[in-house]
Amino acid sequence: MNAPLYTVEILRLAGSLPDPVRLERVDGAAQLRSPTCGSTVNTEVQMEGEVVAGLSQQVRACAFGQAAAALVVRHAVGRTRDEVAEALAGLTRWLEGGRDDPGGWGLEALAPARSRTSRHGAIVLPLRALLAAIEDARS
């Protein structure tokens, strides 16, 4: 018998994704779309020097993408560009089977999606959008 596509934990995470917020100041923004599934994430960041001080996301994705976005919102503030890039690389390698854990940020909750490659694009999208928004703020 196959395991259910969405676990209770993933559905809870997806349901915990906050609505977009108005940032005091938008320093960088990115709008990305996954070509594999059509999910979209619009991300705005407020930076304090090299550190994320505020984050707002508008997410249109499956429950896996929403759960990943909720985890990004929880863990992004206080992170640098390099920490976000490291989290994205770790998550990508984990999804591809190249490492035993995703490297933090609570992303291990997305383990049921490892075998569902069609969902990987939605899962990495929130971190990709955050990284792109940070890079936009730096330019």
N, C-alpha and C. Protein backbone atom coordinates (compact mmCIF):
# COMPACT_ATOMS: atom_id res chain seq x y z
N MET A 1 0.84 -1.18 0.00
CA MET A 1 0.00 0.00 0.00
C MET A 1 0.89 1.25 0.00
N ASN A 2 0.54 2.22 -0.81
CA ASN A 2 1.31 3.46 -0.89
C ASN A 2 1.01 4.37 0.29
N ALA A 3 2.04 5.09 0.72
CA ALA A 3 1.86 6.09 1.78
C ALA A 3 1.05 7.25 1.21
N PRO A 4 0.29 7.95 2.05
CA PRO A 4 -0.48 9.10 1.55
C PRO A 4 0.46 10.18 1.03
N LEU A 5 -0.01 10.91 0.02
CA LEU A 5 0.80 11.98 -0.57
C LEU A 5 1.12 13.06 0.46
N TYR A 6 0.10 13.50 1.19
CA TYR A 6 0.31 14.56 2.17
C TYR A 6 0.10 14.00 3.57
N THR A 7 1.10 14.16 4.42
CA THR A 7 0.97 13.74 5.81
C THR A 7 0.27 14.84 6.61
N VAL A 8 -0.18 14.49 7.79
CA VAL A 8 -0.81 15.47 8.67
C VAL A 8 0.17 16.61 8.96
N GLU A 9 1.44 16.28 9.17
CA GLU A 9 2.44 17.32 9.46
C GLU A 9 2.60 18.29 8.29
N ILE A 10 2.62 17.77 7.07
CA ILE A 10 2.76 18.64 5.90
C ILE A 10 1.53 19.52 5.75
N LEU A 11 0.35 18.95 5.96
CA LEU A 11 -0.87 19.76 5.87
C LEU A 11 -0.91 20.83 6.96
N ARG A 12 -0.44 20.50 8.16
CA ARG A 12 -0.37 21.51 9.23
C ARG A 12 0.60 22.63 8.87
N LEU A 13 1.76 22.25 8.35
CA LEU A 13 2.72 23.27 7.93
C LEU A 13 2.13 24.16 6.83
N ALA A 14 1.52 23.53 5.84
CA ALA A 14 0.92 24.30 4.74
C ALA A 14 -0.13 25.26 5.27
N GLY A 15 -0.92 24.79 6.22
CA GLY A 15 -1.96 25.64 6.81
C GLY A 15 -1.42 26.75 7.69
N SER A 16 -0.16 26.62 8.10
CA SER A 16 0.44 27.64 8.97
C SER A 16 1.12 28.77 8.18
N LEU A 17 1.13 28.65 6.85
CA LEU A 17 1.74 29.69 6.03
C LEU A 17 1.02 31.00 6.25
N PRO A 18 1.72 32.02 6.73
CA PRO A 18 1.05 33.29 6.99
C PRO A 18 0.71 34.03 5.70
N ASP A 19 -0.31 34.86 5.78
CA ASP A 19 -0.64 35.74 4.66
C ASP A 19 0.50 36.71 4.43
N PRO A 20 0.64 37.24 3.20
CA PRO A 20 1.67 38.25 2.96
C PRO A 20 1.49 39.43 3.92
N VAL A 21 2.59 40.02 4.33
CA VAL A 21 2.55 41.18 5.23
C VAL A 21 3.15 42.38 4.52
N ARG A 22 2.78 43.54 5.01
CA ARG A 22 3.37 44.77 4.47
C ARG A 22 4.65 45.05 5.25
N LEU A 23 5.76 45.05 4.55
CA LEU A 23 7.03 45.34 5.18
C LEU A 23 7.19 46.84 5.34
N GLU A 24 7.92 47.23 6.37
CA GLU A 24 8.21 48.65 6.59
C GLU A 24 8.92 49.25 5.38
N ARG A 25 9.78 48.44 4.78
CA ARG A 25 10.57 48.87 3.63
C ARG A 25 10.89 47.63 2.81
N VAL A 26 10.71 47.70 1.51
CA VAL A 26 11.06 46.58 0.63
C VAL A 26 12.39 46.90 -0.03
N ASP A 27 13.40 46.11 0.32
CA ASP A 27 14.73 46.31 -0.24
C ASP A 27 14.99 45.44 -1.46
N GLY A 28 14.30 44.32 -1.54
CA GLY A 28 14.48 43.42 -2.67
C GLY A 28 13.23 42.59 -2.87
N ALA A 29 13.02 42.19 -4.12
CA ALA A 29 11.82 41.39 -4.43
C ALA A 29 12.15 40.43 -5.56
N ALA A 30 11.42 39.33 -5.59
CA ALA A 30 11.56 38.35 -6.66
C ALA A 30 10.23 37.64 -6.86
N GLN A 31 9.94 37.34 -8.09
CA GLN A 31 8.77 36.54 -8.44
C GLN A 31 9.28 35.38 -9.28
N LEU A 32 9.12 34.16 -8.76
CA LEU A 32 9.61 32.99 -9.48
C LEU A 32 8.48 32.00 -9.69
N ARG A 33 8.63 31.22 -10.76
CA ARG A 33 7.66 30.19 -11.12
C ARG A 33 8.41 28.90 -11.39
N SER A 34 7.90 27.80 -10.88
CA SER A 34 8.48 26.49 -11.14
C SER A 34 8.02 26.00 -12.50
N PRO A 35 8.95 25.72 -13.42
CA PRO A 35 8.53 25.23 -14.73
C PRO A 35 7.96 23.81 -14.68
N THR A 36 8.27 23.05 -13.63
CA THR A 36 7.80 21.67 -13.57
C THR A 36 6.37 21.55 -13.10
N CYS A 37 5.91 22.50 -12.26
CA CYS A 37 4.56 22.33 -11.70
C CYS A 37 3.71 23.60 -11.78
N GLY A 38 4.30 24.73 -12.14
CA GLY A 38 3.54 25.96 -12.25
C GLY A 38 3.37 26.74 -10.96
N SER A 39 3.93 26.25 -9.86
CA SER A 39 3.86 26.98 -8.59
C SER A 39 4.54 28.33 -8.75
N THR A 40 4.03 29.34 -8.01
CA THR A 40 4.65 30.66 -8.03
C THR A 40 4.87 31.15 -6.61
N VAL A 41 5.95 31.90 -6.44
CA VAL A 41 6.25 32.53 -5.16
C VAL A 41 6.72 33.95 -5.45
N ASN A 42 6.04 34.91 -4.82
CA ASN A 42 6.46 36.31 -4.85
C ASN A 42 7.03 36.62 -3.47
N THR A 43 8.27 37.04 -3.43
CA THR A 43 8.93 37.29 -2.16
C THR A 43 9.46 38.71 -2.10
N GLU A 44 9.26 39.35 -0.96
CA GLU A 44 9.84 40.66 -0.67
C GLU A 44 10.64 40.54 0.61
N VAL A 45 11.80 41.23 0.63
CA VAL A 45 12.63 41.21 1.82
C VAL A 45 12.98 42.62 2.26
N GLN A 46 13.15 42.74 3.54
CA GLN A 46 13.72 43.94 4.15
C GLN A 46 15.03 43.49 4.76
N MET A 47 16.10 44.19 4.45
CA MET A 47 17.43 43.82 4.91
C MET A 47 17.94 44.82 5.93
N GLU A 48 18.71 44.33 6.85
CA GLU A 48 19.49 45.16 7.76
C GLU A 48 20.94 44.75 7.52
N GLY A 49 21.63 45.54 6.73
CA GLY A 49 22.97 45.16 6.31
C GLY A 49 22.88 43.92 5.44
N GLU A 50 23.57 42.87 5.85
CA GLU A 50 23.59 41.63 5.09
C GLU A 50 22.59 40.59 5.60
N VAL A 51 21.73 40.97 6.53
CA VAL A 51 20.84 40.03 7.21
C VAL A 51 19.38 40.32 6.87
N VAL A 52 18.61 39.25 6.65
CA VAL A 52 17.18 39.39 6.40
C VAL A 52 16.52 39.86 7.69
N ALA A 53 15.85 41.00 7.63
CA ALA A 53 15.16 41.55 8.81
C ALA A 53 13.65 41.36 8.71
N GLY A 54 13.14 41.17 7.50
CA GLY A 54 11.71 40.97 7.30
C GLY A 54 11.48 40.25 6.00
N LEU A 55 10.39 39.50 5.95
CA LEU A 55 10.09 38.69 4.77
C LEU A 55 8.58 38.63 4.57
N SER A 56 8.17 38.76 3.33
CA SER A 56 6.77 38.59 2.97
C SER A 56 6.72 37.72 1.72
N GLN A 57 5.82 36.75 1.72
CA GLN A 57 5.67 35.85 0.58
C GLN A 57 4.21 35.74 0.17
N GLN A 58 3.99 35.68 -1.11
CA GLN A 58 2.69 35.31 -1.65
C GLN A 58 2.94 34.01 -2.42
N VAL A 59 2.28 32.93 -2.00
CA VAL A 59 2.57 31.60 -2.51
C VAL A 59 1.34 30.99 -3.16
N ARG A 60 1.54 30.47 -4.35
CA ARG A 60 0.52 29.70 -5.05
C ARG A 60 1.20 28.37 -5.39
N ALA A 61 0.95 27.37 -4.55
CA ALA A 61 1.62 26.08 -4.72
C ALA A 61 0.83 24.98 -4.06
N CYS A 62 1.24 23.75 -4.31
CA CYS A 62 0.66 22.59 -3.65
C CYS A 62 1.01 22.64 -2.16
N ALA A 63 0.48 21.69 -1.41
CA ALA A 63 0.74 21.66 0.03
C ALA A 63 2.23 21.53 0.33
N PHE A 64 2.99 20.80 -0.48
CA PHE A 64 4.42 20.70 -0.24
C PHE A 64 5.09 22.07 -0.40
N GLY A 65 4.74 22.81 -1.45
CA GLY A 65 5.30 24.14 -1.65
C GLY A 65 4.89 25.11 -0.56
N GLN A 66 3.64 25.03 -0.12
CA GLN A 66 3.18 25.89 0.97
C GLN A 66 3.89 25.54 2.27
N ALA A 67 4.08 24.25 2.53
CA ALA A 67 4.78 23.82 3.75
C ALA A 67 6.23 24.32 3.72
N ALA A 68 6.89 24.19 2.58
CA ALA A 68 8.26 24.67 2.45
C ALA A 68 8.31 26.18 2.68
N ALA A 69 7.35 26.91 2.12
CA ALA A 69 7.30 28.36 2.29
C ALA A 69 7.08 28.73 3.76
N ALA A 70 6.23 27.99 4.45
CA ALA A 70 6.01 28.26 5.88
C ALA A 70 7.29 28.07 6.67
N LEU A 71 8.07 27.06 6.33
CA LEU A 71 9.35 26.83 7.02
C LEU A 71 10.34 27.95 6.71
N VAL A 72 10.34 28.42 5.47
CA VAL A 72 11.23 29.53 5.10
C VAL A 72 10.86 30.78 5.89
N VAL A 73 9.57 31.08 6.01
CA VAL A 73 9.16 32.25 6.79
C VAL A 73 9.64 32.13 8.24
N ARG A 74 9.52 30.94 8.80
CA ARG A 74 9.93 30.72 10.20
C ARG A 74 11.42 30.91 10.43
N HIS A 75 12.23 30.58 9.42
CA HIS A 75 13.67 30.50 9.64
C HIS A 75 14.51 31.55 8.91
N ALA A 76 13.91 32.37 8.06
CA ALA A 76 14.68 33.28 7.21
C ALA A 76 15.22 34.51 7.94
N VAL A 77 14.43 35.06 8.85
CA VAL A 77 14.87 36.29 9.53
C VAL A 77 16.13 36.01 10.33
N GLY A 78 17.10 36.89 10.14
CA GLY A 78 18.38 36.73 10.82
C GLY A 78 19.42 36.00 9.98
N ARG A 79 19.03 35.55 8.79
CA ARG A 79 19.94 34.79 7.92
C ARG A 79 20.58 35.70 6.88
N THR A 80 21.77 35.32 6.47
CA THR A 80 22.49 36.03 5.42
C THR A 80 22.24 35.36 4.07
N ARG A 81 22.67 36.01 3.03
CA ARG A 81 22.57 35.45 1.68
C ARG A 81 23.26 34.10 1.62
N ASP A 82 24.46 34.00 2.19
CA ASP A 82 25.20 32.75 2.13
C ASP A 82 24.50 31.63 2.89
N GLU A 83 23.86 31.95 4.00
CA GLU A 83 23.12 30.93 4.74
C GLU A 83 21.90 30.44 3.95
N VAL A 84 21.25 31.35 3.26
CA VAL A 84 20.10 30.96 2.42
C VAL A 84 20.58 30.09 1.26
N ALA A 85 21.68 30.48 0.63
CA ALA A 85 22.24 29.69 -0.48
C ALA A 85 22.64 28.29 0.01
N GLU A 86 23.21 28.21 1.19
CA GLU A 86 23.60 26.92 1.77
C GLU A 86 22.36 26.06 2.05
N ALA A 87 21.31 26.68 2.57
CA ALA A 87 20.06 25.94 2.83
C ALA A 87 19.46 25.41 1.53
N LEU A 88 19.47 26.23 0.49
CA LEU A 88 18.94 25.81 -0.81
C LEU A 88 19.76 24.66 -1.38
N ALA A 89 21.08 24.75 -1.31
CA ALA A 89 21.95 23.69 -1.82
C ALA A 89 21.73 22.39 -1.04
N GLY A 90 21.63 22.49 0.28
CA GLY A 90 21.41 21.31 1.10
C GLY A 90 20.08 20.65 0.81
N LEU A 91 19.03 21.46 0.67
CA LEU A 91 17.70 20.94 0.37
C LEU A 91 17.70 20.25 -0.99
N THR A 92 18.32 20.88 -1.97
CA THR A 92 18.37 20.31 -3.32
C THR A 92 19.09 18.97 -3.32
N ARG A 93 20.26 18.91 -2.68
CA ARG A 93 21.02 17.65 -2.63
C ARG A 93 20.23 16.57 -1.90
N TRP A 94 19.53 16.93 -0.82
CA TRP A 94 18.73 15.98 -0.06
C TRP A 94 17.59 15.43 -0.90
N LEU A 95 16.88 16.31 -1.60
CA LEU A 95 15.79 15.87 -2.45
C LEU A 95 16.28 14.93 -3.55
N GLU A 96 17.48 15.18 -4.03
CA GLU A 96 18.05 14.34 -5.10
C GLU A 96 18.68 13.06 -4.57
N GLY A 97 18.72 12.89 -3.23
CA GLY A 97 19.29 11.69 -2.64
C GLY A 97 20.77 11.77 -2.38
N GLY A 98 21.35 12.97 -2.49
CA GLY A 98 22.79 13.14 -2.33
C GLY A 98 23.25 13.38 -0.90
N ARG A 99 22.33 13.46 0.04
CA ARG A 99 22.69 13.61 1.45
C ARG A 99 21.56 13.07 2.30
N ASP A 100 21.86 12.82 3.57
CA ASP A 100 20.90 12.17 4.47
C ASP A 100 19.92 13.12 5.14
N ASP A 101 20.22 14.40 5.15
CA ASP A 101 19.32 15.37 5.77
C ASP A 101 19.35 16.66 4.95
N PRO A 102 18.31 17.48 5.08
CA PRO A 102 18.26 18.70 4.27
C PRO A 102 19.10 19.84 4.82
N GLY A 103 19.65 19.70 6.02
CA GLY A 103 20.54 20.72 6.55
C GLY A 103 19.90 21.74 7.45
N GLY A 104 18.76 21.45 8.01
CA GLY A 104 18.15 22.38 8.95
C GLY A 104 16.89 23.04 8.43
N TRP A 105 16.50 24.11 9.09
CA TRP A 105 15.32 24.91 8.77
C TRP A 105 14.03 24.11 8.95
N GLY A 106 14.07 22.94 9.55
CA GLY A 106 12.88 22.12 9.73
C GLY A 106 12.44 21.40 8.46
N LEU A 107 13.26 21.46 7.43
CA LEU A 107 12.89 20.92 6.13
C LEU A 107 12.77 19.40 6.09
N GLU A 108 13.28 18.72 7.12
CA GLU A 108 13.13 17.26 7.17
C GLU A 108 11.66 16.84 7.22
N ALA A 109 10.78 17.76 7.60
CA ALA A 109 9.34 17.47 7.61
C ALA A 109 8.82 17.16 6.21
N LEU A 110 9.57 17.55 5.19
CA LEU A 110 9.15 17.34 3.81
C LEU A 110 9.63 16.00 3.24
N ALA A 111 10.12 15.12 4.10
CA ALA A 111 10.67 13.83 3.67
C ALA A 111 9.74 13.03 2.76
N PRO A 112 8.42 13.03 2.99
CA PRO A 112 7.56 12.25 2.08
C PRO A 112 7.66 12.69 0.62
N ALA A 113 8.14 13.88 0.36
CA ALA A 113 8.22 14.38 -1.01
C ALA A 113 9.50 13.96 -1.72
N ARG A 114 10.44 13.38 -1.00
CA ARG A 114 11.70 13.01 -1.65
C ARG A 114 11.47 12.07 -2.83
N SER A 115 10.53 11.17 -2.71
CA SER A 115 10.28 10.21 -3.78
C SER A 115 9.33 10.75 -4.85
N ARG A 116 8.87 11.95 -4.67
CA ARG A 116 7.91 12.55 -5.61
C ARG A 116 8.58 13.72 -6.33
N THR A 117 9.39 13.37 -7.32
CA THR A 117 10.20 14.38 -7.99
C THR A 117 9.38 15.48 -8.63
N SER A 118 8.14 15.20 -8.97
CA SER A 118 7.29 16.23 -9.57
C SER A 118 7.00 17.37 -8.59
N ARG A 119 7.23 17.15 -7.30
CA ARG A 119 6.97 18.17 -6.28
C ARG A 119 8.23 18.94 -5.89
N HIS A 120 9.38 18.50 -6.34
CA HIS A 120 10.64 19.13 -5.93
C HIS A 120 10.71 20.60 -6.34
N GLY A 121 10.21 20.93 -7.51
CA GLY A 121 10.24 22.33 -7.96
C GLY A 121 9.50 23.25 -7.02
N ALA A 122 8.33 22.80 -6.53
CA ALA A 122 7.55 23.62 -5.59
C ALA A 122 8.25 23.74 -4.25
N ILE A 123 8.96 22.70 -3.85
CA ILE A 123 9.62 22.70 -2.54
C ILE A 123 10.81 23.64 -2.50
N VAL A 124 11.61 23.66 -3.55
CA VAL A 124 12.79 24.54 -3.54
C VAL A 124 12.44 25.98 -3.88
N LEU A 125 11.28 26.21 -4.46
CA LEU A 125 10.90 27.55 -4.93
C LEU A 125 10.94 28.64 -3.86
N PRO A 126 10.43 28.42 -2.64
CA PRO A 126 10.49 29.49 -1.64
C PRO A 126 11.93 29.92 -1.30
N LEU A 127 12.85 28.96 -1.22
CA LEU A 127 14.25 29.33 -0.95
C LEU A 127 14.88 30.01 -2.17
N ARG A 128 14.56 29.53 -3.36
CA ARG A 128 15.07 30.18 -4.58
C ARG A 128 14.59 31.63 -4.65
N ALA A 129 13.31 31.85 -4.34
CA ALA A 129 12.75 33.20 -4.39
C ALA A 129 13.37 34.09 -3.32
N LEU A 130 13.58 33.54 -2.13
CA LEU A 130 14.22 34.32 -1.06
C LEU A 130 15.63 34.72 -1.48
N LEU A 131 16.39 33.79 -2.03
CA LEU A 131 17.75 34.09 -2.47
C LEU A 131 17.73 35.16 -3.56
N ALA A 132 16.81 35.05 -4.51
CA ALA A 132 16.72 36.04 -5.59
C ALA A 132 16.33 37.41 -5.05
N ALA A 133 15.44 37.47 -4.05
CA ALA A 133 15.06 38.75 -3.45
C ALA A 133 16.23 39.38 -2.70
N ILE A 134 17.01 38.56 -1.99
CA ILE A 134 18.20 39.07 -1.30
C ILE A 134 19.20 39.62 -2.32
N GLU A 135 19.39 38.90 -3.41
CA GLU A 135 20.33 39.36 -4.44
C GLU A 135 19.81 40.64 -5.09
N ASP A 136 18.49 40.77 -5.26
CA ASP A 136 17.91 42.00 -5.79
C ASP A 136 18.21 43.16 -4.83
N ALA A 137 18.14 42.91 -3.54
CA ALA A 137 18.41 43.96 -2.55
C ALA A 137 19.89 44.39 -2.59
N ARG A 138 20.74 43.48 -2.97
CA ARG A 138 22.18 43.76 -3.01
C ARG A 138 22.61 44.50 -4.26
N SER A 139 21.74 44.51 -5.29
CA SER A 139 22.13 45.14 -6.56
C SER A 139 21.81 46.61 -6.60
